[in-house]
Each structure stands twice: as structure tokens, then as C-alpha cells.
mmCIF file of C-alpha atoms and ligand atoms in Angstrom:
data_model
loop_
_atom_site.group_PDB
_atom_site.id
_atom_site.type_symbol
_atom_site.label_atom_id
_atom_site.label_comp_id
_atom_site.label_asym_id
_atom_site.label_seq_id
_atom_site.Cartn_x
_atom_site.Cartn_y
_atom_site.Cartn_z
ATOM 1 C CA MET A 156 19.746 18.976 18.923
ATOM 2 C CA LYS A 157 22.746 19.838 21.065
ATOM 3 C CA PRO A 158 25.379 17.073 21.306
ATOM 4 C CA VAL A 159 26.638 16.506 24.855
ATOM 5 C CA THR A 160 29.585 14.213 25.543
ATOM 6 C CA GLN A 161 29.015 13.484 29.211
ATOM 7 C CA GLY A 162 26.724 13.915 32.198
ATOM 8 C CA PHE A 163 23.415 13.689 30.347
ATOM 9 C CA GLY A 164 22.444 10.251 31.676
ATOM 10 C CA ASP A 165 20.303 11.552 34.546
ATOM 11 C CA VAL A 166 17.970 13.354 32.165
ATOM 12 C CA PHE A 167 17.105 10.037 30.574
ATOM 13 C CA LEU A 168 16.672 7.943 33.722
ATOM 14 C CA LYS A 169 12.894 8.311 33.749
ATOM 15 C CA SER A 170 12.008 9.739 30.366
ATOM 16 C CA PRO A 171 11.684 8.123 26.950
ATOM 17 C CA HIS A 172 14.701 8.412 24.701
ATOM 18 C CA ARG A 173 16.323 6.542 21.880
ATOM 19 C CA ARG A 174 19.761 5.034 21.836
ATOM 20 C CA PHE A 175 21.994 4.438 18.849
ATOM 21 C CA ASN A 176 23.344 0.981 18.048
ATOM 22 C CA PRO A 177 26.591 1.735 16.188
ATOM 23 C CA LEU A 178 27.090 -1.938 15.251
ATOM 24 C CA LYS A 179 23.875 -2.107 13.238
ATOM 25 C CA ARG A 180 23.502 1.660 12.816
ATOM 26 C CA GLU A 181 19.905 1.677 14.007
ATOM 27 C CA TRP A 182 18.022 3.123 16.964
ATOM 28 C CA VAL A 183 16.247 1.514 19.925
ATOM 29 C CA LEU A 184 13.479 3.262 21.881
ATOM 30 C CA VAL A 185 13.910 3.132 25.679
ATOM 31 C CA SER A 186 10.842 3.870 27.859
ATOM 32 C CA PRO A 187 11.900 3.554 31.528
ATOM 33 C CA ASN A 188 8.627 5.240 32.558
ATOM 34 C CA ARG A 189 6.686 2.142 31.450
ATOM 35 C CA THR A 190 8.108 -0.473 33.799
ATOM 36 C CA GLN A 191 5.192 -0.239 36.235
ATOM 37 C CA ARG A 192 2.507 -1.100 33.697
ATOM 38 C CA PRO A 193 0.250 -4.006 34.701
ATOM 39 C CA TRP A 194 0.589 -7.296 32.831
ATOM 40 C CA GLN A 195 -2.483 -9.231 31.725
ATOM 41 C CA GLY A 196 -0.892 -10.903 28.728
ATOM 42 C CA GLN A 197 0.531 -14.317 28.025
ATOM 43 C CA VAL A 198 2.079 -16.202 30.908
ATOM 44 C CA GLU A 199 4.434 -19.085 30.151
ATOM 45 C CA LYS A 200 4.714 -22.345 32.038
ATOM 46 C CA THR A 201 7.770 -22.627 34.256
ATOM 47 C CA VAL A 202 10.195 -25.319 33.184
ATOM 48 C CA ALA A 203 11.665 -27.747 35.692
ATOM 49 C CA PRO A 204 15.369 -28.576 35.297
ATOM 50 C CA VAL A 205 16.049 -31.882 33.500
ATOM 51 C CA ALA A 206 16.780 -34.692 35.941
ATOM 52 C CA LEU A 207 17.823 -37.610 33.713
ATOM 53 C CA ARG A 208 21.549 -38.087 32.946
ATOM 54 C CA TYR A 209 20.581 -40.323 30.036
ATOM 55 C CA ASP A 210 17.234 -40.240 28.253
ATOM 56 C CA PRO A 211 16.548 -43.329 26.125
ATOM 57 C CA SER A 212 14.163 -41.290 23.944
ATOM 58 C CA CYS A 213 16.653 -38.447 23.278
ATOM 59 C CA TYR A 214 18.271 -38.609 19.830
ATOM 60 C CA LEU A 215 21.289 -36.620 21.091
ATOM 61 C CA CYS A 216 22.124 -38.970 23.952
ATOM 62 C CA PRO A 217 25.029 -41.359 23.146
ATOM 63 C CA GLY A 218 24.136 -44.455 21.106
ATOM 64 C CA ASN A 219 20.524 -43.494 20.376
ATOM 65 C CA GLU A 220 18.755 -43.633 17.037
ATOM 66 C CA ARG A 221 17.795 -40.391 15.301
ATOM 67 C CA ALA A 222 14.777 -39.668 13.122
ATOM 68 C CA GLY A 223 15.700 -40.745 9.607
ATOM 69 C CA GLY A 224 17.549 -43.839 10.814
ATOM 70 C CA ALA A 225 21.061 -42.515 11.621
ATOM 71 C CA ARG A 226 22.513 -43.344 15.009
ATOM 72 C CA THR A 227 24.308 -40.965 17.395
ATOM 73 C CA ASP A 228 27.736 -42.401 18.242
ATOM 74 C CA VAL A 229 28.624 -43.424 21.775
ATOM 75 C CA TYR A 230 30.588 -40.240 22.599
ATOM 76 C CA THR A 231 32.247 -39.133 25.827
ATOM 77 C CA SER A 232 32.931 -35.390 25.413
ATOM 78 C CA THR A 233 31.581 -33.339 22.476
ATOM 79 C CA TYR A 234 30.010 -34.717 19.299
ATOM 80 C CA VAL A 235 29.396 -33.166 15.873
ATOM 81 C CA PHE A 236 27.156 -34.525 13.137
ATOM 82 C CA GLU A 237 25.500 -33.259 9.949
ATOM 83 C CA ASN A 238 21.973 -32.052 10.672
ATOM 84 C CA ASP A 239 19.548 -34.738 9.457
ATOM 85 C CA PHE A 240 17.085 -32.006 8.460
ATOM 86 C CA ALA A 241 19.515 -29.360 7.229
ATOM 87 C CA ALA A 242 18.306 -25.896 6.167
ATOM 88 C CA LEU A 243 21.323 -25.625 3.849
ATOM 89 C CA LYS A 244 22.877 -28.164 1.496
ATOM 90 C CA PRO A 245 26.255 -28.157 -0.254
ATOM 91 C CA ASP A 246 26.672 -27.912 -4.040
ATOM 92 C CA VAL A 247 23.684 -25.706 -4.818
ATOM 93 C CA PRO A 248 24.382 -23.918 -8.150
ATOM 94 C CA ASP A 249 25.765 -20.380 -7.750
ATOM 95 C CA VAL A 250 23.192 -18.650 -9.952
ATOM 96 C CA LYS A 251 21.155 -15.467 -9.603
ATOM 97 C CA LEU A 252 17.651 -14.887 -10.915
ATOM 98 C CA ASP A 253 16.052 -11.512 -11.685
ATOM 99 C CA GLU A 254 12.689 -12.323 -13.149
ATOM 100 C CA GLY A 255 11.429 -9.514 -15.362
ATOM 101 C CA GLY A 256 14.757 -7.694 -15.023
ATOM 102 C CA ARG A 257 13.475 -4.942 -12.699
ATOM 103 C CA GLY A 258 15.309 -5.998 -9.552
ATOM 104 C CA LEU A 259 12.033 -6.972 -7.888
ATOM 105 C CA LEU A 260 11.802 -10.736 -8.195
ATOM 106 C CA VAL A 261 15.361 -11.557 -7.239
ATOM 107 C CA ALA A 262 16.717 -14.849 -5.903
ATOM 108 C CA GLU A 263 20.029 -16.637 -5.784
ATOM 109 C CA GLY A 264 21.246 -20.144 -5.080
ATOM 110 C CA GLU A 265 22.465 -20.603 -1.512
ATOM 111 C CA SER A 266 24.610 -23.520 -0.480
ATOM 112 C CA GLY A 267 26.015 -24.426 2.877
ATOM 113 C CA VAL A 268 26.372 -26.913 5.686
ATOM 114 C CA CYS A 269 24.331 -27.398 8.889
ATOM 115 C CA ARG A 270 25.724 -29.392 11.771
ATOM 116 C CA VAL A 271 24.667 -30.169 15.313
ATOM 117 C CA ILE A 272 27.216 -29.894 18.131
ATOM 118 C CA CYS A 273 26.485 -31.819 21.327
ATOM 119 C CA PHE A 274 28.203 -30.051 24.225
ATOM 120 C CA SER A 275 28.180 -33.062 26.539
ATOM 121 C CA PRO A 276 26.990 -36.692 26.627
ATOM 122 C CA ARG A 277 25.060 -35.783 29.820
ATOM 123 C CA HIS A 278 21.401 -35.078 29.027
ATOM 124 C CA ASP A 279 20.888 -33.141 32.285
ATOM 125 C CA LEU A 280 23.727 -30.616 31.899
ATOM 126 C CA THR A 281 23.695 -27.047 30.555
ATOM 127 C CA LEU A 282 26.576 -24.650 29.934
ATOM 128 C CA ALA A 283 25.790 -23.202 33.371
ATOM 129 C CA LYS A 284 26.317 -26.584 35.027
ATOM 130 C CA MET A 285 29.322 -27.749 32.994
ATOM 131 C CA SER A 286 32.890 -27.251 34.249
ATOM 132 C CA VAL A 287 35.125 -24.636 32.621
ATOM 133 C CA ALA A 288 37.270 -27.489 31.200
ATOM 134 C CA GLU A 289 34.184 -29.063 29.629
ATOM 135 C CA ILE A 290 33.101 -25.735 28.100
ATOM 136 C CA ARG A 291 36.668 -25.235 26.868
ATOM 137 C CA ALA A 292 36.252 -28.495 24.900
ATOM 138 C CA VAL A 293 33.132 -26.945 23.313
ATOM 139 C CA ALA A 294 35.100 -23.794 22.423
ATOM 140 C CA ASP A 295 37.740 -26.018 20.792
ATOM 141 C CA VAL A 296 35.075 -27.738 18.673
ATOM 142 C CA TRP A 297 33.725 -24.317 17.646
ATOM 143 C CA THR A 298 37.274 -23.308 16.641
ATOM 144 C CA GLU A 299 37.707 -26.470 14.547
ATOM 145 C CA GLN A 300 34.350 -25.944 12.852
ATOM 146 C CA GLU A 301 35.207 -22.313 12.039
ATOM 147 C CA ARG A 302 38.553 -23.409 10.599
ATOM 148 C CA GLU A 303 37.299 -26.407 8.630
ATOM 149 C CA LEU A 304 34.150 -24.859 7.184
ATOM 150 C CA GLY A 305 35.723 -21.429 6.708
ATOM 151 C CA ALA A 306 38.458 -22.956 4.521
ATOM 152 C CA SER A 307 35.914 -23.836 1.817
ATOM 153 C CA ASP A 308 35.744 -21.467 -1.179
ATOM 154 C CA ASP A 309 31.970 -21.830 -1.135
ATOM 155 C CA ILE A 310 31.563 -20.690 2.511
ATOM 156 C CA ARG A 311 31.681 -16.997 3.498
ATOM 157 C CA TYR A 312 30.248 -17.194 6.987
ATOM 158 C CA VAL A 313 30.240 -19.740 9.791
ATOM 159 C CA GLN A 314 27.403 -18.977 12.200
ATOM 160 C CA ILE A 315 27.582 -20.902 15.469
ATOM 161 C CA PHE A 316 24.644 -20.581 17.855
ATOM 162 C CA GLU A 317 22.647 -22.183 20.646
ATOM 163 C CA ASN A 318 18.898 -22.023 21.223
ATOM 164 C CA ARG A 319 18.248 -22.791 24.842
ATOM 165 C CA GLY A 320 14.775 -23.574 26.200
ATOM 166 C CA ALA A 321 11.414 -24.352 24.618
ATOM 167 C CA MET A 322 10.582 -20.602 24.668
ATOM 168 C CA MET A 323 13.357 -20.106 22.098
ATOM 169 C CA GLY A 324 12.233 -23.032 20.006
ATOM 170 C CA ALA A 325 14.774 -25.582 21.245
ATOM 171 C CA SER A 326 13.143 -28.932 20.588
ATOM 172 C CA ASN A 327 15.402 -30.904 22.922
ATOM 173 C CA PRO A 328 16.867 -29.992 26.357
ATOM 174 C CA HIS A 329 20.059 -31.998 25.694
ATOM 175 C CA PRO A 330 22.935 -29.440 25.765
ATOM 176 C CA HIS A 331 23.693 -28.720 22.119
ATOM 177 C CA GLY A 332 24.180 -25.982 19.589
ATOM 178 C CA GLN A 333 24.342 -25.666 15.837
ATOM 179 C CA VAL A 334 26.581 -24.401 13.101
ATOM 180 C CA TRP A 335 25.170 -23.051 9.860
ATOM 181 C CA ALA A 336 27.862 -22.218 7.323
ATOM 182 C CA SER A 337 26.702 -20.418 4.199
ATOM 183 C CA ARG A 338 27.875 -19.166 0.826
ATOM 184 C CA SER A 339 26.473 -15.716 1.519
ATOM 185 C CA VAL A 340 27.030 -13.501 4.548
ATOM 186 C CA PRO A 341 23.826 -13.314 6.678
ATOM 187 C CA ASN A 342 21.965 -9.998 7.171
ATOM 188 C CA GLU A 343 22.966 -9.306 10.804
ATOM 189 C CA VAL A 344 26.634 -9.810 9.971
ATOM 190 C CA VAL A 345 26.414 -7.614 6.863
ATOM 191 C CA ALA A 346 24.944 -4.818 9.010
ATOM 192 C CA GLU A 347 27.514 -5.200 11.809
ATOM 193 C CA GLN A 348 30.373 -5.336 9.327
ATOM 194 C CA ALA A 349 29.194 -2.091 7.722
ATOM 195 C CA GLY A 350 28.844 -0.486 11.184
ATOM 196 C CA GLN A 351 32.333 -1.508 12.262
ATOM 197 C CA ALA A 352 33.899 -0.520 8.918
ATOM 198 C CA ALA A 353 32.221 2.903 9.037
ATOM 199 C CA TYR A 354 33.458 3.486 12.606
ATOM 200 C CA LEU A 355 37.038 2.507 11.710
ATOM 201 C CA GLU A 356 36.940 4.797 8.699
ATOM 202 C CA GLU A 357 35.540 7.742 10.663
ATOM 203 C CA HIS A 358 37.437 7.390 13.960
ATOM 204 C CA GLY A 359 40.580 5.503 12.931
ATOM 205 C CA CYS A 360 40.083 2.856 15.630
ATOM 206 C CA CYS A 361 38.061 -0.299 16.291
ATOM 207 C CA LEU A 362 34.441 0.282 17.344
ATOM 208 C CA LEU A 363 34.310 -2.544 19.878
ATOM 209 C CA CYS A 364 37.800 -1.854 21.302
ATOM 210 C CA SER A 365 36.701 1.735 21.977
ATOM 211 C CA TYR A 366 33.313 0.608 23.294
ATOM 212 C CA ARG A 367 34.855 -1.995 25.628
ATOM 213 C CA GLU A 368 37.277 0.579 26.997
ATOM 214 C CA LEU A 369 34.447 3.068 27.657
ATOM 215 C CA GLU A 370 32.222 0.462 29.328
ATOM 216 C CA MET A 371 35.005 -0.880 31.559
ATOM 217 C CA GLY A 372 35.790 2.687 32.610
ATOM 218 C CA LEU A 373 32.167 3.466 33.477
ATOM 219 C CA GLY A 374 31.278 0.064 34.932
ATOM 220 C CA GLU A 375 27.510 0.585 35.125
ATOM 221 C CA ARG A 376 26.642 -1.858 32.338
ATOM 222 C CA VAL A 377 29.432 -4.375 33.063
ATOM 223 C CA VAL A 378 28.068 -7.702 34.317
ATOM 224 C CA ALA A 379 31.311 -9.675 34.722
ATOM 225 C CA ALA A 380 34.958 -9.579 33.656
ATOM 226 C CA ASN A 381 37.928 -11.952 33.720
ATOM 227 C CA GLU A 382 41.501 -11.693 32.420
ATOM 228 C CA SER A 383 40.472 -12.089 28.749
ATOM 229 C CA PHE A 384 36.757 -11.290 28.420
ATOM 230 C CA VAL A 385 34.089 -8.896 29.609
ATOM 231 C CA ALA A 386 30.283 -9.252 29.586
ATOM 232 C CA VAL A 387 28.158 -6.107 29.278
ATOM 233 C CA VAL A 388 24.514 -5.253 28.776
ATOM 234 C CA PRO A 389 24.985 -3.162 25.626
ATOM 235 C CA TYR A 390 24.016 0.512 25.864
ATOM 236 C CA TRP A 391 21.723 -0.175 22.892
ATOM 237 C CA ALA A 392 20.376 -3.570 24.122
ATOM 238 C CA VAL A 393 16.948 -4.554 22.799
ATOM 239 C CA TRP A 394 16.173 -7.710 24.826
ATOM 240 C CA PRO A 395 15.604 -7.114 28.570
ATOM 241 C CA PHE A 396 18.688 -9.020 29.756
ATOM 242 C CA GLU A 397 20.675 -8.975 26.536
ATOM 243 C CA VAL A 398 24.414 -9.452 27.035
ATOM 244 C CA MET A 399 27.390 -9.012 24.734
ATOM 245 C CA VAL A 400 30.630 -10.860 25.513
ATOM 246 C CA LEU A 401 33.802 -9.202 24.215
ATOM 247 C CA PRO A 402 37.456 -10.258 24.212
ATOM 248 C CA LEU A 403 39.685 -7.610 25.842
ATOM 249 C CA ARG A 404 42.164 -7.959 22.981
ATOM 250 C CA HIS A 405 41.348 -7.070 19.376
ATOM 251 C CA VAL A 406 40.832 -10.519 17.821
ATOM 252 C CA ALA A 407 38.601 -11.312 14.863
ATOM 253 C CA ASP A 408 37.807 -14.981 15.433
ATOM 254 C CA LEU A 409 38.382 -18.024 17.643
ATOM 255 C CA GLU A 410 41.392 -19.173 15.612
ATOM 256 C CA ALA A 411 43.222 -15.935 16.418
ATOM 257 C CA MET A 412 42.801 -16.485 20.169
ATOM 258 C CA THR A 413 45.460 -17.840 22.514
ATOM 259 C CA ASP A 414 44.875 -20.861 24.754
ATOM 260 C CA THR A 415 44.490 -18.518 27.714
ATOM 261 C CA GLU A 416 41.836 -16.551 25.853
ATOM 262 C CA ARG A 417 39.860 -19.669 24.959
ATOM 263 C CA ASP A 418 39.979 -20.636 28.656
ATOM 264 C CA GLY A 419 38.756 -17.127 29.488
ATOM 265 C CA LEU A 420 35.914 -17.500 27.005
ATOM 266 C CA ALA A 421 34.861 -20.821 28.562
ATOM 267 C CA ALA A 422 34.895 -19.280 32.040
ATOM 268 C CA MET A 423 32.886 -16.278 30.853
ATOM 269 C CA LEU A 424 30.259 -18.494 29.188
ATOM 270 C CA GLN A 425 29.817 -20.365 32.431
ATOM 271 C CA THR A 426 29.571 -17.127 34.422
ATOM 272 C CA VAL A 427 26.969 -15.571 32.120
ATOM 273 C CA THR A 428 24.755 -18.671 31.833
ATOM 274 C CA ALA A 429 24.940 -19.441 35.583
ATOM 275 C CA THR A 430 24.075 -15.795 36.321
ATOM 276 C CA TYR A 431 21.081 -15.970 33.986
ATOM 277 C CA ASP A 432 19.706 -19.064 35.792
ATOM 278 C CA LYS A 433 19.786 -17.145 39.091
ATOM 279 C CA VAL A 434 17.849 -14.085 37.879
ATOM 280 C CA PHE A 435 14.409 -15.689 38.121
ATOM 281 C CA ASP A 436 15.581 -18.945 39.711
ATOM 282 C CA THR A 437 14.728 -20.859 36.543
ATOM 283 C CA PRO A 438 16.645 -22.334 33.579
ATOM 284 C CA PHE A 439 16.965 -19.106 31.563
ATOM 285 C CA PRO A 440 16.026 -19.440 27.880
ATOM 286 C CA TYR A 441 18.096 -17.602 25.270
ATOM 287 C CA SER A 442 19.509 -17.575 21.770
ATOM 288 C CA MET A 443 23.262 -17.185 21.940
ATOM 289 C CA GLY A 444 25.599 -16.849 18.990
ATOM 290 C CA LEU A 445 29.202 -16.169 18.028
ATOM 291 C CA HIS A 446 30.092 -13.357 15.676
ATOM 292 C CA PRO A 447 33.537 -14.001 14.184
ATOM 293 C CA GLN A 448 34.723 -12.172 11.047
ATOM 294 C CA THR A 449 33.559 -13.345 7.641
ATOM 295 C CA CYS A 450 35.682 -15.952 5.865
ATOM 296 C CA ASP A 451 35.490 -14.389 2.415
ATOM 297 C CA GLY A 452 39.248 -14.264 1.854
ATOM 298 C CA GLU A 453 39.403 -10.508 2.554
ATOM 299 C CA ALA A 454 41.168 -8.827 5.486
ATOM 300 C CA HIS A 455 38.754 -7.395 8.074
ATOM 301 C CA PRO A 456 40.704 -5.067 10.396
ATOM 302 C CA GLU A 457 37.361 -3.544 11.462
ATOM 303 C CA TRP A 458 35.945 -6.795 12.866
ATOM 304 C CA HIS A 459 36.134 -7.500 16.610
ATOM 305 C CA PHE A 460 34.959 -10.975 17.684
ATOM 306 C CA HIS A 461 32.010 -11.057 20.083
ATOM 307 C CA LEU A 462 29.057 -13.134 21.273
ATOM 308 C CA HIS A 463 25.455 -12.067 21.708
ATOM 309 C CA PHE A 464 23.012 -13.471 24.253
ATOM 310 C CA TYR A 465 19.376 -12.687 23.426
ATOM 311 C CA PRO A 466 17.124 -13.932 26.258
ATOM 312 C CA PRO A 467 13.344 -13.328 26.037
ATOM 313 C CA LEU A 468 12.397 -13.222 29.759
ATOM 314 C CA LEU A 469 11.212 -9.835 30.988
ATOM 315 C CA ARG A 470 10.120 -9.725 34.599
ATOM 316 C CA SER A 471 9.698 -13.280 35.866
ATOM 317 C CA ALA A 472 10.182 -16.890 34.794
ATOM 318 C CA THR A 473 6.773 -16.755 33.120
ATOM 319 C CA ILE A 474 6.599 -13.319 31.504
ATOM 320 C CA ARG A 475 8.487 -12.800 28.286
ATOM 321 C CA LYS A 476 9.088 -9.910 25.962
ATOM 322 C CA PHE A 477 7.294 -9.904 22.627
ATOM 323 C CA MET A 478 8.471 -8.146 19.498
ATOM 324 C CA VAL A 479 5.144 -6.879 18.178
ATOM 325 C CA GLY A 480 3.312 -3.695 17.176
ATOM 326 C CA PHE A 481 5.709 -0.767 17.062
ATOM 327 C CA GLU A 482 8.675 -3.111 17.058
ATOM 328 C CA LEU A 483 7.507 -4.933 13.938
ATOM 329 C CA LEU A 484 6.347 -1.795 12.202
ATOM 330 C CA GLY A 485 8.660 0.874 13.592
ATOM 331 C CA GLY A 486 11.678 -0.319 15.514
ATOM 332 C CA PRO A 487 12.839 -2.069 18.698
ATOM 333 C CA GLN A 488 11.720 -0.785 22.115
ATOM 334 C CA ARG A 489 12.496 -1.687 25.728
ATOM 335 C CA ASP A 490 11.141 -0.708 29.158
ATOM 336 C CA ILE A 491 13.752 -1.539 31.815
ATOM 337 C CA THR A 492 16.961 0.338 31.128
ATOM 338 C CA PRO A 493 20.156 -1.551 30.224
ATOM 339 C CA GLU A 494 21.695 -0.061 33.403
ATOM 340 C CA SER A 495 19.039 -1.572 35.679
ATOM 341 C CA ALA A 496 19.240 -4.912 33.826
ATOM 342 C CA ALA A 497 23.013 -4.934 34.393
ATOM 343 C CA GLU A 498 22.458 -4.182 38.094
ATOM 344 C CA THR A 499 19.968 -7.101 38.359
ATOM 345 C CA LEU A 500 22.461 -9.423 36.651
ATOM 346 C CA ARG A 501 25.354 -8.324 38.897
ATOM 347 C CA GLN A 502 23.232 -8.937 42.002
ATOM 348 C CA ALA A 503 22.114 -12.349 40.694
ATOM 349 C CA GLY A 504 25.725 -13.250 39.906
ATOM 350 C CA MET A 505 26.684 -12.656 43.524
ATOM 351 C CA ARG A 506 23.978 -15.006 44.858
ATOM 352 C CA ALA A 507 25.069 -18.540 45.700
HETATM 353 ZN ZN1 ZN B 705 19.943 -36.397 25.623
HETATM 354 ZN ZN1 ZN B 706 38.786 -4.276 18.457
HETATM 355 ZN ZN1 ZN B 707 27.309 -9.168 16.458
#
């Protein structure tokens, strides 16, 4: 196969090809020829926006009782509490098991902390509807959580995320996210760390700094930019309207950011989520998460902070992408190109 460094894009506009994800060092199959195929599969119900400012039956609304008997405080901005049904618990013994000694039945103790972060006391708000100042308060809570949990010797990663919408398994529309901090580094982060370290080693520069520079020069996959952050549909995106948010400066986590940068992050989160809601004129479901560096006590010059948005919607408010068949057994695949998804998002962003 002949390597070409520019001008080959047109060849791939209408024909199947695969694209390399250098972060995870895996390939994604792109089939732009398939976008016209008829759909007779599952259709989801559309979801009406939430109208109530306060829902007496919502356990995240201020002052309400939660399952298990605890009560949510009467809070006025953001609110953090330990998850009543945590997937991780502190003080689990740090032991490893290899039953039979053949490296086949292997397990190890995993300890950690799971917390819930309410973004606002208002039940009816979303990041898209909150002010930049209000989202900035959320970014400050994320920073505190990263700092506090990351300082523990028994924590090596602090994963902050939000599941938005019933389609992504969010059980409650109240604006909130979670933090899961764990003794071990999760799989996705291990892969992305290896990808970034390999790139630094091979090219002598940061993968995501180089990538950001390329994308901002080309512009075709850029969705939005402000003075500190840029949002792009990654060249290797898997989800139809996947977006990656990158700081313009090489910073590894929220703590390393300036006040101006945290303001820029808040503004970019509002831009991206508001843009999403306009695409199909519906509250856009997604899983969103922060990827700061690991907090394992090592230096990570290779790591460039970023956020991922993984939204499932494909071509309307009711038709979603499924990861099945080839994707489960072979590898990820998409139909609409990242370039056309970026164009759709830019157009939506311009609509009032
Ligand atoms: Zn609520
Ligand atoms: Zn960088
Ligand atoms: Zn990542």
C-alpha cells in the first residue's frame, strides 16, 4: 500500500475505507456508500423536555429523600454525595488471585469511590440550558474531585462522566454526573495512554497537540472553537455525532488549567450540548466523560487532557446506532462520514 500524505480524501468520499485511531491504536471501518439504506429497525420514543423546576419525587432535587433513607441537602449550586449504590468501595484488600497458576483465572481486589455530582438544584435544566457561570461551577467541582480523590495513594484514576437521556441509561433527568475513582487504571485510559506514549516516543511531540493543530488548519471536522478549547468530530470517530473537546494548550488535567481555561471549558460544554439539542430538535442523549492524566504518581508528558462525547442518535430523534454484528465481532463501523457529521453540527450550531 502506497502511503500518501495529502490529497487522498476525495478517493474515500464514497467508498469504504478504514481510518486509524492513534489514541487507541485501532481501526474503524467507514462506509459512506451505506447512508441511503432503508431503516426498518427499532424506533425510539421521542422524549419531551422536562418542565418541572422541582420534582417532589426526584431524589436529586434539594431536600428530598433518597432510596436507602439518606436525604439530599437543600443545596443552591452544585452538590456532591457518595453514591448510595456504589459500584466501588474503599478499603478492598489489594490482592491478586491466579487460580491454577496458568494466568487464566485471574482476579484482583479493586477499591475506589463513587460519587454523584448534581450540576444544579433545578430539575428542568441541562448543561445546554445552564449559564456559562453555572457550568463553570460544575468544572470547579470536577477540579476539586480530581484533586481530592487523586491525592489518595489507593486511587490511580478519577473518571468523571455524565450519562444523559434514558437511551444512555440515565435513570433520572435531573442534571447530574458521576465520578468513579479507582485503584486501577480503566481499559480505555490504558489504551489511550499507550497510544499517546507511543506517538511521543516516535514523533517527539504530543499526539493531541499535533492533531489539534492539523484539524484547526484543515477546518473540515471542527465544530466550534473559543480562545481555550476546540471541539472536533475526530477523524476516527465511531459514534455518528461523536465529538472530542481539546484544550488549545498542552495541559494534562483540570488542576493544571488557568481560570480563563476553565471558563473556556464551561463555554465549550454549553456550545457542544446546545448544538446537539438542535441537530434533531430533541434533548440529545449522550455519554460524556473527561480524560485527565492518571494520578499514579508518575509524570505523564504524553497525556493531553480531553473530553469525549459519545451520542447514540444516528439520523433522527428516534433512530439510534447499535453496536452489533461486525462491531461486536470485528470492529467499529460507521456510515455517515465524520466530515458530514461535522458539517451537520456546524449548521445546527448556527440555528437559533
Ligand atoms: Zn430533580
Ligand atoms: Zn498536547
Ligand atoms: Zn480519551
